[in-house]
mmCIF file of C-alpha atoms in Angstrom:
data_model
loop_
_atom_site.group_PDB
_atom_site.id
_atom_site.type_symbol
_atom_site.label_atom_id
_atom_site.label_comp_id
_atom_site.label_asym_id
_atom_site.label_seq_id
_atom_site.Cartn_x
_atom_site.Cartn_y
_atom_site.Cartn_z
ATOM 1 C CA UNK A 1 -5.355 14.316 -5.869
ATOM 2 C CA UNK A 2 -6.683 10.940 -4.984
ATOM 3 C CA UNK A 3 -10.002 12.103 -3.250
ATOM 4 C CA UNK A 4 -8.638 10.406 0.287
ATOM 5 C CA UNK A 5 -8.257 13.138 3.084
ATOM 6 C CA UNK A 6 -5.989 12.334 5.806
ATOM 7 C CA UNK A 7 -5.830 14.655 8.642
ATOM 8 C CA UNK A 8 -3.732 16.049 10.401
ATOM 9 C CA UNK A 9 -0.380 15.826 7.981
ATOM 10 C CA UNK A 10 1.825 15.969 10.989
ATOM 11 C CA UNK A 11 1.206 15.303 14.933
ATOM 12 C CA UNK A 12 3.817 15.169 17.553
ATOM 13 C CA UNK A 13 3.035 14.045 20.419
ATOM 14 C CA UNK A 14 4.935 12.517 23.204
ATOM 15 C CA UNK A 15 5.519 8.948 25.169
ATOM 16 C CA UNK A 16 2.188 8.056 26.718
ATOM 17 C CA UNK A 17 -0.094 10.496 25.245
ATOM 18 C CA UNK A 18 -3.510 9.096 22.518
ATOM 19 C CA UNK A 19 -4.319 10.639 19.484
ATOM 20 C CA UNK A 20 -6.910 10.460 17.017
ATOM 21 C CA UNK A 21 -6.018 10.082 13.025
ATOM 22 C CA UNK A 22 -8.888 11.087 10.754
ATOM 23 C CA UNK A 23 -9.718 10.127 7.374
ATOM 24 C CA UNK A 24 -12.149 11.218 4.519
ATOM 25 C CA UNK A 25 -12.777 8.682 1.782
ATOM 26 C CA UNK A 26 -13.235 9.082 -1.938
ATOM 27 C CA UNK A 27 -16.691 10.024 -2.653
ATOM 28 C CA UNK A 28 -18.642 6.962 -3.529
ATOM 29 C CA UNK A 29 -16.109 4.620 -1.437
ATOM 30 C CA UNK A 30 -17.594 2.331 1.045
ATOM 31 C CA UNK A 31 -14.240 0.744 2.085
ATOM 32 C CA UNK A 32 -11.333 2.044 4.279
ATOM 33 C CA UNK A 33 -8.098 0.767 5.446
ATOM 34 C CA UNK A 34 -5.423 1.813 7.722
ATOM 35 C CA UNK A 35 -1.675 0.923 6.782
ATOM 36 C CA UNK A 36 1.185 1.847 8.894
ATOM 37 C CA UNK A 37 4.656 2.737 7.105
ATOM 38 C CA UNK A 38 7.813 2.844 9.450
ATOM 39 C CA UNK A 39 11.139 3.535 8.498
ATOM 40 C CA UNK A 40 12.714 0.704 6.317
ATOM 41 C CA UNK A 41 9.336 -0.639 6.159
ATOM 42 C CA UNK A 42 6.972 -1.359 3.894
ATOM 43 C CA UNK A 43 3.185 -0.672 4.039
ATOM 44 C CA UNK A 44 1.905 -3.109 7.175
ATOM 45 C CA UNK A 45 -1.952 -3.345 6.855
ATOM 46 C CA UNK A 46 -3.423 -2.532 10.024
ATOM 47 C CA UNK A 47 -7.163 -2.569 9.273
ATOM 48 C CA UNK A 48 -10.118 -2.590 6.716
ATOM 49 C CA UNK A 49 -13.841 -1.808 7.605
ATOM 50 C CA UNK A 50 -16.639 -1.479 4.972
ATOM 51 C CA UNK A 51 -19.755 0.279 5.018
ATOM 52 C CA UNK A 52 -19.235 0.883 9.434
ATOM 53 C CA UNK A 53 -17.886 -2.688 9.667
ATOM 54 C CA UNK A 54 -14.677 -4.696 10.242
ATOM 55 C CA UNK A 55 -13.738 -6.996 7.349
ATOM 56 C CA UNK A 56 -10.074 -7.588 7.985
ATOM 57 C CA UNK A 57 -7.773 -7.259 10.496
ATOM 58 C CA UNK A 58 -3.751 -7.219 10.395
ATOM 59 C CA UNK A 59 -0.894 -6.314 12.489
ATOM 60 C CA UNK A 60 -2.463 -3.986 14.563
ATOM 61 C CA UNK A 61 -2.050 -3.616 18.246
ATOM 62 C CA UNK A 62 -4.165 -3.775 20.908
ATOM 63 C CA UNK A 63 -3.566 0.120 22.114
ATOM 64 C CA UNK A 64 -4.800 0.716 18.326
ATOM 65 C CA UNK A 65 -8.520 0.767 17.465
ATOM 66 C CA UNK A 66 -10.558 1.883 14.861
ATOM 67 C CA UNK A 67 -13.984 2.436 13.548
ATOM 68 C CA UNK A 68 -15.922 3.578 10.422
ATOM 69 C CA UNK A 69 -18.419 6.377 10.924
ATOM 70 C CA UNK A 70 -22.189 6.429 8.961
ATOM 71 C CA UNK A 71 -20.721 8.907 7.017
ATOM 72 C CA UNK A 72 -17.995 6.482 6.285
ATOM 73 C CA UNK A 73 -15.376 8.749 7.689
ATOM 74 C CA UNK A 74 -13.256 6.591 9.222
ATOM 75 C CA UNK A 75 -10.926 7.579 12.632
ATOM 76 C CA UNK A 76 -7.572 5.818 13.684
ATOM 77 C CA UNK A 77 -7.143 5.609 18.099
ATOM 78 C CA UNK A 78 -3.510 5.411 19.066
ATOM 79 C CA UNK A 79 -3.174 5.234 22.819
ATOM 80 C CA UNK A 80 0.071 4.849 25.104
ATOM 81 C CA UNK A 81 2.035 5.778 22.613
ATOM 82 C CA UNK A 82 5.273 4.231 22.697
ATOM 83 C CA UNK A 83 8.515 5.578 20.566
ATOM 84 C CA UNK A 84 8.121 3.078 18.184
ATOM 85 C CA UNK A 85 4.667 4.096 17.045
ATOM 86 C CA UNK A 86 6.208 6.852 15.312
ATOM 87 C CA UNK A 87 5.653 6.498 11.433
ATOM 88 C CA UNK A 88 3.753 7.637 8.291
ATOM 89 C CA UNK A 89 0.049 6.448 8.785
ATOM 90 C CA UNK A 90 -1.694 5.903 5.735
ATOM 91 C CA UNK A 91 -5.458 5.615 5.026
ATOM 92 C CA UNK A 92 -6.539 4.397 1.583
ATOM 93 C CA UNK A 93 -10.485 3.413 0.290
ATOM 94 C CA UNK A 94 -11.589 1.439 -2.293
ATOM 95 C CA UNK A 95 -15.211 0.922 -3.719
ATOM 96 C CA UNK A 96 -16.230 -2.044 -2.242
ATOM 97 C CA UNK A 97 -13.137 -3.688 -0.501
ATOM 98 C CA UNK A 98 -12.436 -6.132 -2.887
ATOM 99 C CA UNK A 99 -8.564 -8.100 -3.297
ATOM 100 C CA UNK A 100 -8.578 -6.981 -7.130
ATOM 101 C CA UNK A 101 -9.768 -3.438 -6.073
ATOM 102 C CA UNK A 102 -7.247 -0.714 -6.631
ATOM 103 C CA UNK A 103 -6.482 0.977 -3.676
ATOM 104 C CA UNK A 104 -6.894 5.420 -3.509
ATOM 105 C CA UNK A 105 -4.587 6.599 -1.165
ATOM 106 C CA UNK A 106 -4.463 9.916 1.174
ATOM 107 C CA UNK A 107 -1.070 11.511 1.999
ATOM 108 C CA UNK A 108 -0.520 10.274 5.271
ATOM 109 C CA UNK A 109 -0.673 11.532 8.443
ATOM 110 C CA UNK A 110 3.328 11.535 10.049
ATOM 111 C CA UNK A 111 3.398 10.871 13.548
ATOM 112 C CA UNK A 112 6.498 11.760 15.873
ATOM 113 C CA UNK A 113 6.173 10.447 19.364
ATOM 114 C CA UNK A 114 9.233 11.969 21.462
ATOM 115 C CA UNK B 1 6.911 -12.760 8.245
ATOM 116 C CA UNK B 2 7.333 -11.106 5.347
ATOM 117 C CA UNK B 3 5.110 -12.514 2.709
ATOM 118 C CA UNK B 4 5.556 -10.372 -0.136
ATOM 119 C CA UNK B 5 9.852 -9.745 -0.693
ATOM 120 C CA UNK B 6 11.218 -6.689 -2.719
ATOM 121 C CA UNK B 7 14.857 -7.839 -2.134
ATOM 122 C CA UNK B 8 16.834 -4.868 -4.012
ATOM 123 C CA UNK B 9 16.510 -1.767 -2.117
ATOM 124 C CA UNK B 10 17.110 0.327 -4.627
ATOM 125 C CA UNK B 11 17.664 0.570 -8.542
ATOM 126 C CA UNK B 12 19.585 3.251 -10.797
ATOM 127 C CA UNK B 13 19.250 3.077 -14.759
ATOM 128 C CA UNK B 14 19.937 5.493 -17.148
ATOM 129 C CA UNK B 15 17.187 7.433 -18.877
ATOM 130 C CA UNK B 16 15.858 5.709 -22.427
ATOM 131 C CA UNK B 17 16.846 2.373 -20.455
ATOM 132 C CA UNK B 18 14.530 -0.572 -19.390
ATOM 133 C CA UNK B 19 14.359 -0.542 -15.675
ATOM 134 C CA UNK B 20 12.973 -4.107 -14.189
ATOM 135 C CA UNK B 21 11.519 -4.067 -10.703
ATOM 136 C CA UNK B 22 11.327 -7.912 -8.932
ATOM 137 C CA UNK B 23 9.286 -9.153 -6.242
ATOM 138 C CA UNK B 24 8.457 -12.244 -4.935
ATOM 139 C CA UNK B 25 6.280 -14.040 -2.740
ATOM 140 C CA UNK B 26 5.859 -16.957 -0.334
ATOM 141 C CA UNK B 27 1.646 -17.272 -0.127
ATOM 142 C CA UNK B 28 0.603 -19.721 -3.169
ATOM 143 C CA UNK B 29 -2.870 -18.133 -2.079
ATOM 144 C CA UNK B 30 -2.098 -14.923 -3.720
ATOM 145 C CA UNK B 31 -4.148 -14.430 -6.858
ATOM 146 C CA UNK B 32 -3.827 -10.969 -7.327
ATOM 147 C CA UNK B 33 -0.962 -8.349 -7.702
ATOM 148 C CA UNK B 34 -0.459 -4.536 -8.242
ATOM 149 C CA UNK B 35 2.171 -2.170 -8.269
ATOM 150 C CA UNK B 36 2.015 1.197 -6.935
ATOM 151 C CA UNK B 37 4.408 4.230 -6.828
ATOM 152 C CA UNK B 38 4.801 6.771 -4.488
ATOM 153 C CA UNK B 39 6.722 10.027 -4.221
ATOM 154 C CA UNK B 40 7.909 11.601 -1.650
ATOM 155 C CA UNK B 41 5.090 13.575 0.285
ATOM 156 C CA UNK B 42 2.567 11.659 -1.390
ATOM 157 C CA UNK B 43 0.691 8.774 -0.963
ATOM 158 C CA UNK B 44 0.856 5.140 -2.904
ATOM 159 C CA UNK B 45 -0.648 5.473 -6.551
ATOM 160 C CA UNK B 46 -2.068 2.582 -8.325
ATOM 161 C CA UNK B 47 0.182 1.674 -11.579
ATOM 162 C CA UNK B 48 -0.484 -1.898 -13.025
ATOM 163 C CA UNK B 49 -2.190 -5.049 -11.877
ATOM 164 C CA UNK B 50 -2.233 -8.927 -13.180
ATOM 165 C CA UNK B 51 -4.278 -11.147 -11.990
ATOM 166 C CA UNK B 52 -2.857 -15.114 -11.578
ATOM 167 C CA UNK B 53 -4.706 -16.263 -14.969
ATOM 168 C CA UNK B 54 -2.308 -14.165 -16.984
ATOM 169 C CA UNK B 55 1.351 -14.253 -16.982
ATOM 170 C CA UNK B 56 1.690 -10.676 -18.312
ATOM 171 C CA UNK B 57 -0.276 -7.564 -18.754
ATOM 172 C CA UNK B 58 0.610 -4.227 -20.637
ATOM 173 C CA UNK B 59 -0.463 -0.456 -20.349
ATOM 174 C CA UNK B 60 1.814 1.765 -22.099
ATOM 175 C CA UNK B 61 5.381 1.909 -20.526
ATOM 176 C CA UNK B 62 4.431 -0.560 -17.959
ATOM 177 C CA UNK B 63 4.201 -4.504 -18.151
ATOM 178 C CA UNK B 64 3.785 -6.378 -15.553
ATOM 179 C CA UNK B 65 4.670 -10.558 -15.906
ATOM 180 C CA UNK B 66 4.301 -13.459 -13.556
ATOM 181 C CA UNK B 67 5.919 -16.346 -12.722
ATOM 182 C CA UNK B 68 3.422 -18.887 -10.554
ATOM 183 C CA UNK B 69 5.481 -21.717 -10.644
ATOM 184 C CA UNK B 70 8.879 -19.475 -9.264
ATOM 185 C CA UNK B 71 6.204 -17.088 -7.000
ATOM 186 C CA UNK B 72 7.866 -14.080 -8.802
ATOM 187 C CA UNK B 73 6.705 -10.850 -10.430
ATOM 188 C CA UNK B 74 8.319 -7.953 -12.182
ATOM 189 C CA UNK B 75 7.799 -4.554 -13.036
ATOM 190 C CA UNK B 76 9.231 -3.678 -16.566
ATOM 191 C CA UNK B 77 9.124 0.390 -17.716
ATOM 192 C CA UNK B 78 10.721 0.984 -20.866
ATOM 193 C CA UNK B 79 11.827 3.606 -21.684
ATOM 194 C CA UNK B 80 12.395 4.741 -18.750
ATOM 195 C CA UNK B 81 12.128 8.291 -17.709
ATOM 196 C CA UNK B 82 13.257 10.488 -14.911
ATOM 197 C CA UNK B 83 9.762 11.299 -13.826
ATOM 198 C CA UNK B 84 9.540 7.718 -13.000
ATOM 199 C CA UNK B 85 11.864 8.499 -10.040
ATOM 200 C CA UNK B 86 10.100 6.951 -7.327
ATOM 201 C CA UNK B 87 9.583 4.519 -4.580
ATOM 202 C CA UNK B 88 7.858 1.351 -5.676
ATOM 203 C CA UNK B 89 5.456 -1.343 -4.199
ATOM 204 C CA UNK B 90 4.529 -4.873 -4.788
ATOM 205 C CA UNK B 91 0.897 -5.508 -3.242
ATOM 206 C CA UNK B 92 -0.735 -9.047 -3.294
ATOM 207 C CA UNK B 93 -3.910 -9.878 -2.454
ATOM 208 C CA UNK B 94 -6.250 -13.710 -2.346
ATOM 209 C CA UNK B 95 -8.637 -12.004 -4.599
ATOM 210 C CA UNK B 96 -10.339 -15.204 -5.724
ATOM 211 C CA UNK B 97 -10.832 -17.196 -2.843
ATOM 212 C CA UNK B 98 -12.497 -14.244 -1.049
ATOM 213 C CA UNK B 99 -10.550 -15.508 2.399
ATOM 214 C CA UNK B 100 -8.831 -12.446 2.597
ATOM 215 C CA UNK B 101 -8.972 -9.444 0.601
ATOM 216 C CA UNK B 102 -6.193 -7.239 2.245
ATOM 217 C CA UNK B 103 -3.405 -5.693 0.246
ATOM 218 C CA UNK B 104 0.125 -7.268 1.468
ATOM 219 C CA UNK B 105 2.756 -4.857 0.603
ATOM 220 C CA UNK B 106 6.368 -5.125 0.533
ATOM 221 C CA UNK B 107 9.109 -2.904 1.531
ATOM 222 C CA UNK B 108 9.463 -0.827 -2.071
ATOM 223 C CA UNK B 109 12.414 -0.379 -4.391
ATOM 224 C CA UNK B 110 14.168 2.820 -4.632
ATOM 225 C CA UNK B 111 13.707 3.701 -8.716
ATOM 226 C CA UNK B 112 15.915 6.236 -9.638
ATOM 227 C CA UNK B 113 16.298 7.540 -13.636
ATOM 228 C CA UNK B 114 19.217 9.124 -14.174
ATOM 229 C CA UNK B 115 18.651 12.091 -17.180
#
């Protein structure tokens, strides 16, 4: 168990519709980032915030947002959702977001958009 | 653009065997790198990192080396087991510079230990 909860495990949804991917950090973790994992992909980094803030940015698109709570909770917006969104959407926290920082991953959350 | 490469999809050895796990990259900035494995159902664990002022670092089974000048790192697990069945990553990150401190991951290699 890496202390990262990711919920829900699975959401289907369909073509058009927004949904709302949660995640829980390890206790004592002040950093969060969103990575998206499609088939015959690898991890694509989608977004990083620490302590409430943005710190890095990646491929994410614009019907995508995020935000980091006070409680450093951190939620993942999908809107309009197209086909193509479907994947495995990881969130993973670190200590203090640092590039030599070993990452603590949750599950995933598997999204199916029919 | 994919900046970090894990060419070979997938890898079969035998158990007892050395299995060696490549990846390379095109971003001189990269000063950091880790490996992670994941199984199925699961999310990414950390396994080994080595940071660009070595050219190899150990912990137990695992070794990690480095190649600056050919932008090329492997993954070396010997002996190899089947419970190292798994998918694995290559993550790099411009850890020194500060400029960016994002993971890049690449597309994973398909480990699997034959008993």
């Amino acid at each position: 168990d890496s202390g990262v909860t990711q919920t829900p495990k699975h959401l289907i949804t369909a073509t058009g519709q927004r949904v709302t991917l949660r995640c829980s950090p390890r206790s004592g973790d002040l950093s969060v980032y969103w990575y998206q994992q499609s088939l015959d992909q690898g991890l694509q980094f989608l977004i990083q915030y620490y302590n409430g803030e943005e710190r890095a940015k990646g491929n994410i698109l614009e019907r995508f947002s995020a935000q980091q709570f006070p409680d450093l909770h951190s939620e993942l917006n999908l809107s309009s959702l197209e086909l193509g969104d479907s994947a495995l959407y990881f969130c993973a926290s670190s200590v203090a977001g640092l590039g030599n920082e070993k990452l603590f991953f949750g599950s995933g959350t598997q999204l199916s958009v029919l | 653009d994919q900046q970090v490469k894990q060419n070979s999809p997938s890898l079969s050895v035998q158990e007892g065997r050395i299995s060696i796990l490549n990846c390379d990259y095109t971003n001189s900035m990269f000063d950091y790198f880790l490996w992670y494995k994941k199984y199925p159902a699961e999310g990414p664990t950390f396994l080994i990192s080595i940071s660009s002022i070595k050219d190899k670092n150990e912990d137990g089974r695992f070794t990690v080396f480095l190649n600056k000048s050919a932008k090329h790192l492997s993954l070396h697990i010997v002996p190899s087991q089947p419970g190292d069945s798994a998918v694995y990553f290559c993550a790099a990150s411009e850890f020194i510079t500060g400029a960016n401190s994002k993971l890049t991951f690449g597309k994973g290699i398909t480990l699997s230990v034959r008993p």
